[in-house]
mmCIF file of C-alpha atoms in Angstrom:
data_model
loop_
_atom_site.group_PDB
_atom_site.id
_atom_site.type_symbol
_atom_site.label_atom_id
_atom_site.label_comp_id
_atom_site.label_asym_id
_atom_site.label_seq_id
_atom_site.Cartn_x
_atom_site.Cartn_y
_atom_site.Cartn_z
ATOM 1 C CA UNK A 1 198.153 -39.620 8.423
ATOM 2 C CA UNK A 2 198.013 -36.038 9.214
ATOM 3 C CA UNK A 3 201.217 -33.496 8.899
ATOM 4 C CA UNK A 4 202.127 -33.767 12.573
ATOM 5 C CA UNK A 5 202.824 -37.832 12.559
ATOM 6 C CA UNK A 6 204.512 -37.481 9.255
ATOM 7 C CA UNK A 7 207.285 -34.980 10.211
ATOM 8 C CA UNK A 8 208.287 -36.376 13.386
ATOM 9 C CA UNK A 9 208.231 -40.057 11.701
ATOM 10 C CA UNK A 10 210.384 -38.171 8.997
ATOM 11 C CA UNK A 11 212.662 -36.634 11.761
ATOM 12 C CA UNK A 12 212.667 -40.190 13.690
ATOM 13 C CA UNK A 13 213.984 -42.216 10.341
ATOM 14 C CA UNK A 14 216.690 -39.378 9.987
ATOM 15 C CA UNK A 15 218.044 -40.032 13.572
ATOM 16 C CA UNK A 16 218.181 -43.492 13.196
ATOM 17 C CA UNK A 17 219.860 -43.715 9.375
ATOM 18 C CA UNK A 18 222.407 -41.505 10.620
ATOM 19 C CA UNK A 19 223.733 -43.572 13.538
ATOM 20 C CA UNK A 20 223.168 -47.151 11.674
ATOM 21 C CA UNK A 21 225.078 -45.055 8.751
ATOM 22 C CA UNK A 22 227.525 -43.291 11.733
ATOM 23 C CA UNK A 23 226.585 -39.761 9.458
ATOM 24 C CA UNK A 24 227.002 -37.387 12.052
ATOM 25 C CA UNK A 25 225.496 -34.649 10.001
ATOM 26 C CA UNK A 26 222.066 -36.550 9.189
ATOM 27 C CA UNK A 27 221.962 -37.456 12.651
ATOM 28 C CA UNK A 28 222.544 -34.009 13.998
ATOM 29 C CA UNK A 29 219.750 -33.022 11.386
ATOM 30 C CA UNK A 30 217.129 -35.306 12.330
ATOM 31 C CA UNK A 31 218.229 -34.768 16.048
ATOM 32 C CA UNK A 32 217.233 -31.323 16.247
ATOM 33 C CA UNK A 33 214.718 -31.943 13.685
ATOM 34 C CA UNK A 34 212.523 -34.317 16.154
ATOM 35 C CA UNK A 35 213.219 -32.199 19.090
ATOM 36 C CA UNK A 36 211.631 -29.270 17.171
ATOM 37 C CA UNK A 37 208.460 -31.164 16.013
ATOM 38 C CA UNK A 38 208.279 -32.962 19.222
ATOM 39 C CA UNK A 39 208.447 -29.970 21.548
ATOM 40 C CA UNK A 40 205.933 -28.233 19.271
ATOM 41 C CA UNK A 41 203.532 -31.028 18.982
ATOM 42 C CA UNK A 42 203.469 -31.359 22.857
ATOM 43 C CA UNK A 43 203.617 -27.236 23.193
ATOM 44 C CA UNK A 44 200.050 -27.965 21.036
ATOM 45 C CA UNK A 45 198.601 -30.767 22.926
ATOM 46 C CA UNK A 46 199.190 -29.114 26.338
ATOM 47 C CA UNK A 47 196.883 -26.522 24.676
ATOM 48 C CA UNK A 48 194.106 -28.832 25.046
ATOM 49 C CA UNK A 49 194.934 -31.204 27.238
ATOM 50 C CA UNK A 50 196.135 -30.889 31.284
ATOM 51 C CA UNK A 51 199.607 -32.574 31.757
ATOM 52 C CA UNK A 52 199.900 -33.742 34.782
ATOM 53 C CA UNK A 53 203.026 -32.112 36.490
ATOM 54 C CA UNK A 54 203.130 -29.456 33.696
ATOM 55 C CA UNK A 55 202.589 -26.064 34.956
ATOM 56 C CA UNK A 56 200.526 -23.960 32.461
ATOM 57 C CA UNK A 57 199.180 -27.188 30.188
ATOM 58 C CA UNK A 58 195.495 -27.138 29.769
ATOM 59 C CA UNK A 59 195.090 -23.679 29.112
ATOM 60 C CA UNK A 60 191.770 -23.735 27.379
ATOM 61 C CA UNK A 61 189.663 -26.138 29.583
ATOM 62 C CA UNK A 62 191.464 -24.445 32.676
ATOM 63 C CA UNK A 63 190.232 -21.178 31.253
ATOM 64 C CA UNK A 64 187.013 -22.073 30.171
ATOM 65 C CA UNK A 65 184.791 -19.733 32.035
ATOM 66 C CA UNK A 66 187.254 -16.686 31.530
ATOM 67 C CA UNK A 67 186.872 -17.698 27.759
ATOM 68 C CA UNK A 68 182.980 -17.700 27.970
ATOM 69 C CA UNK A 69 183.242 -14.223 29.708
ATOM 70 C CA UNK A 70 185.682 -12.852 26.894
ATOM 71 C CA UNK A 71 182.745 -13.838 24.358
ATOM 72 C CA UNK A 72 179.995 -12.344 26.065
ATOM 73 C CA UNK A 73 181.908 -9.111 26.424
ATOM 74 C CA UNK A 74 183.045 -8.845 22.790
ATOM 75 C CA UNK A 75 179.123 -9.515 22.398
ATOM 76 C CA UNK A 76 177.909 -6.850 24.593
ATOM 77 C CA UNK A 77 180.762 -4.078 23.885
ATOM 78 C CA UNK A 78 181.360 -4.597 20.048
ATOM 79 C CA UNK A 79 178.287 -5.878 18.475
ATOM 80 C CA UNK A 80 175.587 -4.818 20.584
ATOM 81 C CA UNK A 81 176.422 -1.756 21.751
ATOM 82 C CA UNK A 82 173.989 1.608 21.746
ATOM 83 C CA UNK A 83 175.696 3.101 18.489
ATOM 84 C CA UNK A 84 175.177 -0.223 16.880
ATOM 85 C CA UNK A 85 171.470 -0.258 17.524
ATOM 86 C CA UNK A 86 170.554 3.252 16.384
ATOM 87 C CA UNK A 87 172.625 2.161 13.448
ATOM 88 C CA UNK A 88 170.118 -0.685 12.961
ATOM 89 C CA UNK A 89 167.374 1.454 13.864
ATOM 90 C CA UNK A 90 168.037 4.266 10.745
ATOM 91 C CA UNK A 91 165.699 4.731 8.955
ATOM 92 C CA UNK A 92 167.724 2.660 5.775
ATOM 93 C CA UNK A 93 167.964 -0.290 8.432
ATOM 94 C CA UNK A 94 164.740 -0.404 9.147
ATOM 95 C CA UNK A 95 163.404 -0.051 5.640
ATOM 96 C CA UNK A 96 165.799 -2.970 5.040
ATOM 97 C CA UNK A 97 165.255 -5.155 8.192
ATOM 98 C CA UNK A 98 161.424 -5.125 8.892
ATOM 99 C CA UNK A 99 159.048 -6.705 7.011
ATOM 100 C CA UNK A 100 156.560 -8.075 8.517
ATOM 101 C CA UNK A 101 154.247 -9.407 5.670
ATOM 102 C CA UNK A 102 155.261 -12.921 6.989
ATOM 103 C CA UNK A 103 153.787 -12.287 10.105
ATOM 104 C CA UNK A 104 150.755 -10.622 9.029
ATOM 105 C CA UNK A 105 149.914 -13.528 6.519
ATOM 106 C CA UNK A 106 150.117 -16.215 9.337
ATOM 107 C CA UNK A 107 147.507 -13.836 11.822
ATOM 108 C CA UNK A 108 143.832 -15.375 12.034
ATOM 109 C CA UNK A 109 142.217 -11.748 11.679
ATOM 110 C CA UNK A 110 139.053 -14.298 11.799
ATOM 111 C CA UNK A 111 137.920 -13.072 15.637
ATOM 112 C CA UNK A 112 138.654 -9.135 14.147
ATOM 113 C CA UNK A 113 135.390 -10.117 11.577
ATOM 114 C CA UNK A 114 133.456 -11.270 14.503
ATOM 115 C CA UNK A 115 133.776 -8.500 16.490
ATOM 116 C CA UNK A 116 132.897 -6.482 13.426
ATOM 117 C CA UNK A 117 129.631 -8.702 13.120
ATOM 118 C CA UNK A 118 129.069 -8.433 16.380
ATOM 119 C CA UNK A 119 129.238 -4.790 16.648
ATOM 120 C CA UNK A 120 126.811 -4.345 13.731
ATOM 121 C CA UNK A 121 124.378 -6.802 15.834
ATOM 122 C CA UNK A 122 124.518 -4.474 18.559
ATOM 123 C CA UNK A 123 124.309 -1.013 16.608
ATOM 124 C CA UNK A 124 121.309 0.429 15.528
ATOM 125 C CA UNK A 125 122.080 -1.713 12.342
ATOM 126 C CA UNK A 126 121.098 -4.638 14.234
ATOM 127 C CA UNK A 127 117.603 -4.458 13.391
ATOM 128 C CA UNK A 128 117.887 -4.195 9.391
ATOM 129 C CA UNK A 129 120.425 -6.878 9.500
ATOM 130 C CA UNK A 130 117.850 -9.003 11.003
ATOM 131 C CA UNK A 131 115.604 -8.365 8.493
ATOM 132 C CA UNK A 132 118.340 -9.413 5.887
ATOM 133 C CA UNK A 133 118.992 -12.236 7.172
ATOM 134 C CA UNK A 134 120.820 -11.878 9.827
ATOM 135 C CA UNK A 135 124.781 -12.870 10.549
ATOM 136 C CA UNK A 136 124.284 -15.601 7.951
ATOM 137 C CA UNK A 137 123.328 -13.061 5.575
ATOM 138 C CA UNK A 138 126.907 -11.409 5.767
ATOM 139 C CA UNK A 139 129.118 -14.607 6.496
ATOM 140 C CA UNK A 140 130.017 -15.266 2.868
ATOM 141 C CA UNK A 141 131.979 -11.424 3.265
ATOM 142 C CA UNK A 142 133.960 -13.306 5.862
ATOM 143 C CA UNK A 143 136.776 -14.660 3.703
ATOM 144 C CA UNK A 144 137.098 -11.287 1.422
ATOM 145 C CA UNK A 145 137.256 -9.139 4.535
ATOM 146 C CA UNK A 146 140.155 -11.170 6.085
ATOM 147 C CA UNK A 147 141.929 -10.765 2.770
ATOM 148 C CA UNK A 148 141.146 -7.476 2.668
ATOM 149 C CA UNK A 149 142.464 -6.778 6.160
ATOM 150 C CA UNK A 150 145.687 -8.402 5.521
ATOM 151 C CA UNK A 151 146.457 -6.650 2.401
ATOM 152 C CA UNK A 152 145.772 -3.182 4.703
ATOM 153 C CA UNK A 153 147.925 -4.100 7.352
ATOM 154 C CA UNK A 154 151.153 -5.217 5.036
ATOM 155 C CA UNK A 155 150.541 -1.448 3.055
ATOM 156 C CA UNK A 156 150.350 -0.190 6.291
ATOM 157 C CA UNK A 157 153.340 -1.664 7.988
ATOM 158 C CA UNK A 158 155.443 -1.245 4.770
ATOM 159 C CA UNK A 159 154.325 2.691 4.939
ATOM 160 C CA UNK A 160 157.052 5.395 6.021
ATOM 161 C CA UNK A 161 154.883 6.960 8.998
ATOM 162 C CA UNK A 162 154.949 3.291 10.563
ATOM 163 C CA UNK A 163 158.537 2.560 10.202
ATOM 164 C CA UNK A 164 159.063 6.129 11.674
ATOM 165 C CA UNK A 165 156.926 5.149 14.206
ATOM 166 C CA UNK A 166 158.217 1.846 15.331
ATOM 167 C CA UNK A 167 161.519 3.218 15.181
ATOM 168 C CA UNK A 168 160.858 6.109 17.179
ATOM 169 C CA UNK A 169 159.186 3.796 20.097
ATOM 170 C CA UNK A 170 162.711 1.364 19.591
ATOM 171 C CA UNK A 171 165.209 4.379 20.476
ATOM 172 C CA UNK A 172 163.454 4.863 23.493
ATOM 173 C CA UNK A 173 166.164 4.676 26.385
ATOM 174 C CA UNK A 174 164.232 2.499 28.623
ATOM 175 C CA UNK A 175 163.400 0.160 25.374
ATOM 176 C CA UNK A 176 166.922 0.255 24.027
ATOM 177 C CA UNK A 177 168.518 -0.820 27.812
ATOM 178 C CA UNK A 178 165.907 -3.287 27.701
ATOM 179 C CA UNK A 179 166.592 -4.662 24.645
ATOM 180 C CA UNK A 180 170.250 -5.026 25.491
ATOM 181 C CA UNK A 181 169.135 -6.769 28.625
ATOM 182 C CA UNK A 182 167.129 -9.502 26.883
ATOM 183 C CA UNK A 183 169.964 -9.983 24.121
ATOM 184 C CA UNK A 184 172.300 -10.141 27.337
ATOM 185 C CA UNK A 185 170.234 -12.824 28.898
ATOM 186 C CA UNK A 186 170.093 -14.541 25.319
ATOM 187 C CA UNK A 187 173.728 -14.520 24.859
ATOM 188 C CA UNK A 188 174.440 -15.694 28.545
ATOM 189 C CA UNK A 189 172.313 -18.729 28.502
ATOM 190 C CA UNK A 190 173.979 -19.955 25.326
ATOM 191 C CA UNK A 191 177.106 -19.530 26.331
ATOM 192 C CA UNK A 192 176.011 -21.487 29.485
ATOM 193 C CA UNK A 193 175.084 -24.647 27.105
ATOM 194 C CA UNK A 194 178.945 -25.017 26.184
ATOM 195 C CA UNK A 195 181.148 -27.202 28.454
ATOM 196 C CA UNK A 196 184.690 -27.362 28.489
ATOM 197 C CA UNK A 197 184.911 -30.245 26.145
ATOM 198 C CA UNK A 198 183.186 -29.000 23.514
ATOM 199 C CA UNK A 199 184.885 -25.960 23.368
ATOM 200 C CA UNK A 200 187.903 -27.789 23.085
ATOM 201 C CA UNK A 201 186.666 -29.252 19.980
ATOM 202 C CA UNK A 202 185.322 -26.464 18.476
ATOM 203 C CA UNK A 203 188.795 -24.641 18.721
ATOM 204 C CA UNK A 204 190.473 -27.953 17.199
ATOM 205 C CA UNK A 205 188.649 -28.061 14.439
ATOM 206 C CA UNK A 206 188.954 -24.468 13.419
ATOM 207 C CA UNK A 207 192.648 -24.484 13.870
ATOM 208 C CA UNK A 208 193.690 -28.096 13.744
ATOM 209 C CA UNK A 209 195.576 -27.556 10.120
ATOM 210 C CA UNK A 210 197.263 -24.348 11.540
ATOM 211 C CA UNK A 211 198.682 -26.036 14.622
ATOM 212 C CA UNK A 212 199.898 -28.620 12.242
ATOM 213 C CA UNK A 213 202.150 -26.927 10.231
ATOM 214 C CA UNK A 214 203.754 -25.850 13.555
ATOM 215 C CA UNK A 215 205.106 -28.889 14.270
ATOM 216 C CA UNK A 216 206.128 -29.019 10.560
ATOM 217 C CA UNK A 217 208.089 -26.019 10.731
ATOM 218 C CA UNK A 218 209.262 -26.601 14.093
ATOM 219 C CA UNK A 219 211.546 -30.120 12.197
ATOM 220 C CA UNK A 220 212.346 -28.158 9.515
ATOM 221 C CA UNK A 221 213.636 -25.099 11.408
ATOM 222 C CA UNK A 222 215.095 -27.312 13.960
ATOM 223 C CA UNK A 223 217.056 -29.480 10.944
ATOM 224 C CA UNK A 224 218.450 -26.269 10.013
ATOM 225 C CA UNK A 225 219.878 -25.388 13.392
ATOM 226 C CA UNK A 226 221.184 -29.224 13.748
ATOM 227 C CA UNK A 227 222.716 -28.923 10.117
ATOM 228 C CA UNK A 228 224.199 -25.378 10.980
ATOM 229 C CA UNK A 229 225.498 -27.020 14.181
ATOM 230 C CA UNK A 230 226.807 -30.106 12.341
ATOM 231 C CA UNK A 231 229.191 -27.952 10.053
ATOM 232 C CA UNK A 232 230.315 -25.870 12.510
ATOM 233 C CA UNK A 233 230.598 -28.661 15.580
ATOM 234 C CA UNK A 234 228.595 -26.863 17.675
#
């Protein structure tokens, strides 16, 4: 039984013991106690929910596309914007950022020791390779050269002339507005995969034990104002 049931069920037993029990204070207590919870439960369920008749309820399905639009600009004008980048793009971020050994590792560089072969084929090497054997001669190398290559390209990608380099090519003006396009686009078309619903009860969850202790503190505020009004028959 969650927070929200429990206080109003508290408030509701109050009202009735004190008119079996003709209390007027414990009645004026739960009184203002249940209208407190009450009003606060139903101020959070018109949140979420459209009331039919009730001006206002609804608020975040009625909303929803304004609420998509809010996300996509904080997005775009806090997280992505052109300071950000060439933040990213110092030199510490990129040292930090790229590594592209992963990448590298998963390349086949086997057509790169083809072309090699065939290029030697072709040259005037062509002829003493022949002699030796020909490409058979030279396909055992194929396996060390593809290690080889690999290993030359991480060194290479991990050196400071290449970072400078790719970074350098990324603060380009016509690459940076492009890259803000694409991560536009990206952003957009998630934001498009939400419906109404969902975003309801995505905001629930993060908030549901919040909104409960409203309605707690809305029957224990409002049993004050019923016991202050009870003493002083208000």
């Amino acid at each position: 039984m969650n927070k929200s049931v429990i206080t109003n069920l508290i408030a509701a037993i109050l009202v009735v013991s004190g008119y079996l029990l003709a209390l007027p204070i414990l009645f004026s207590v739960g009184l203002f106690a249940l209208s407190g919870a009450v009003t606060n439960w139903l101020a959070i369920h018109m949140l979420f929910e459209k009331v039919p008749g009730l001006y206002g309820s609804g608020v975040i399905p009625t909303r929803f596309e304004e609420f998509k639009a809010g996300i996509s600009d904080l997005m775009m004008k806090q997280f992505f914007t052109d300071e950000n980048i060439d933040r990213f793009l110092s030199s510490e971020g990129m040292e930090s950022h790229i590594n592209l050994q992963p990448v590298i590792e998963k390349v086949d560089l086997a057509p790169a020791f083809d072309a090699l072969v065939t290029t030697v084929e072709q040259s005037s090497l062509g002829g003493m390779l022949a002699m030796f054997g020909g490409t058979e001669a030279i396909a055992p190398l194929r396996e060390p050269f593809i290690e080889k290559m690999k290993l030359s390209l991480v060194e290479i990608s991990q050196s400071e002339d290449f970072i400078n380099l790719v970074k350098n090519e990324l603060e380009r003006p016509d690459v940076l507005a492009d890259m803000r396009t694409k991560v536009s686009e990206i952003v957009t078309q998630r934001l498009d995969e939400l419906t109404p619903e969902l975003v309801k009860d995505i905001i629930q969850e993060m908030i549901r034990e919040h909104l409960g202790w409203l309605v707690v503190w809305g029957g224990v505020f409002g049993g004050i104002i019923g016991l202050i009004a009870a003493l002083f028959n208000i």
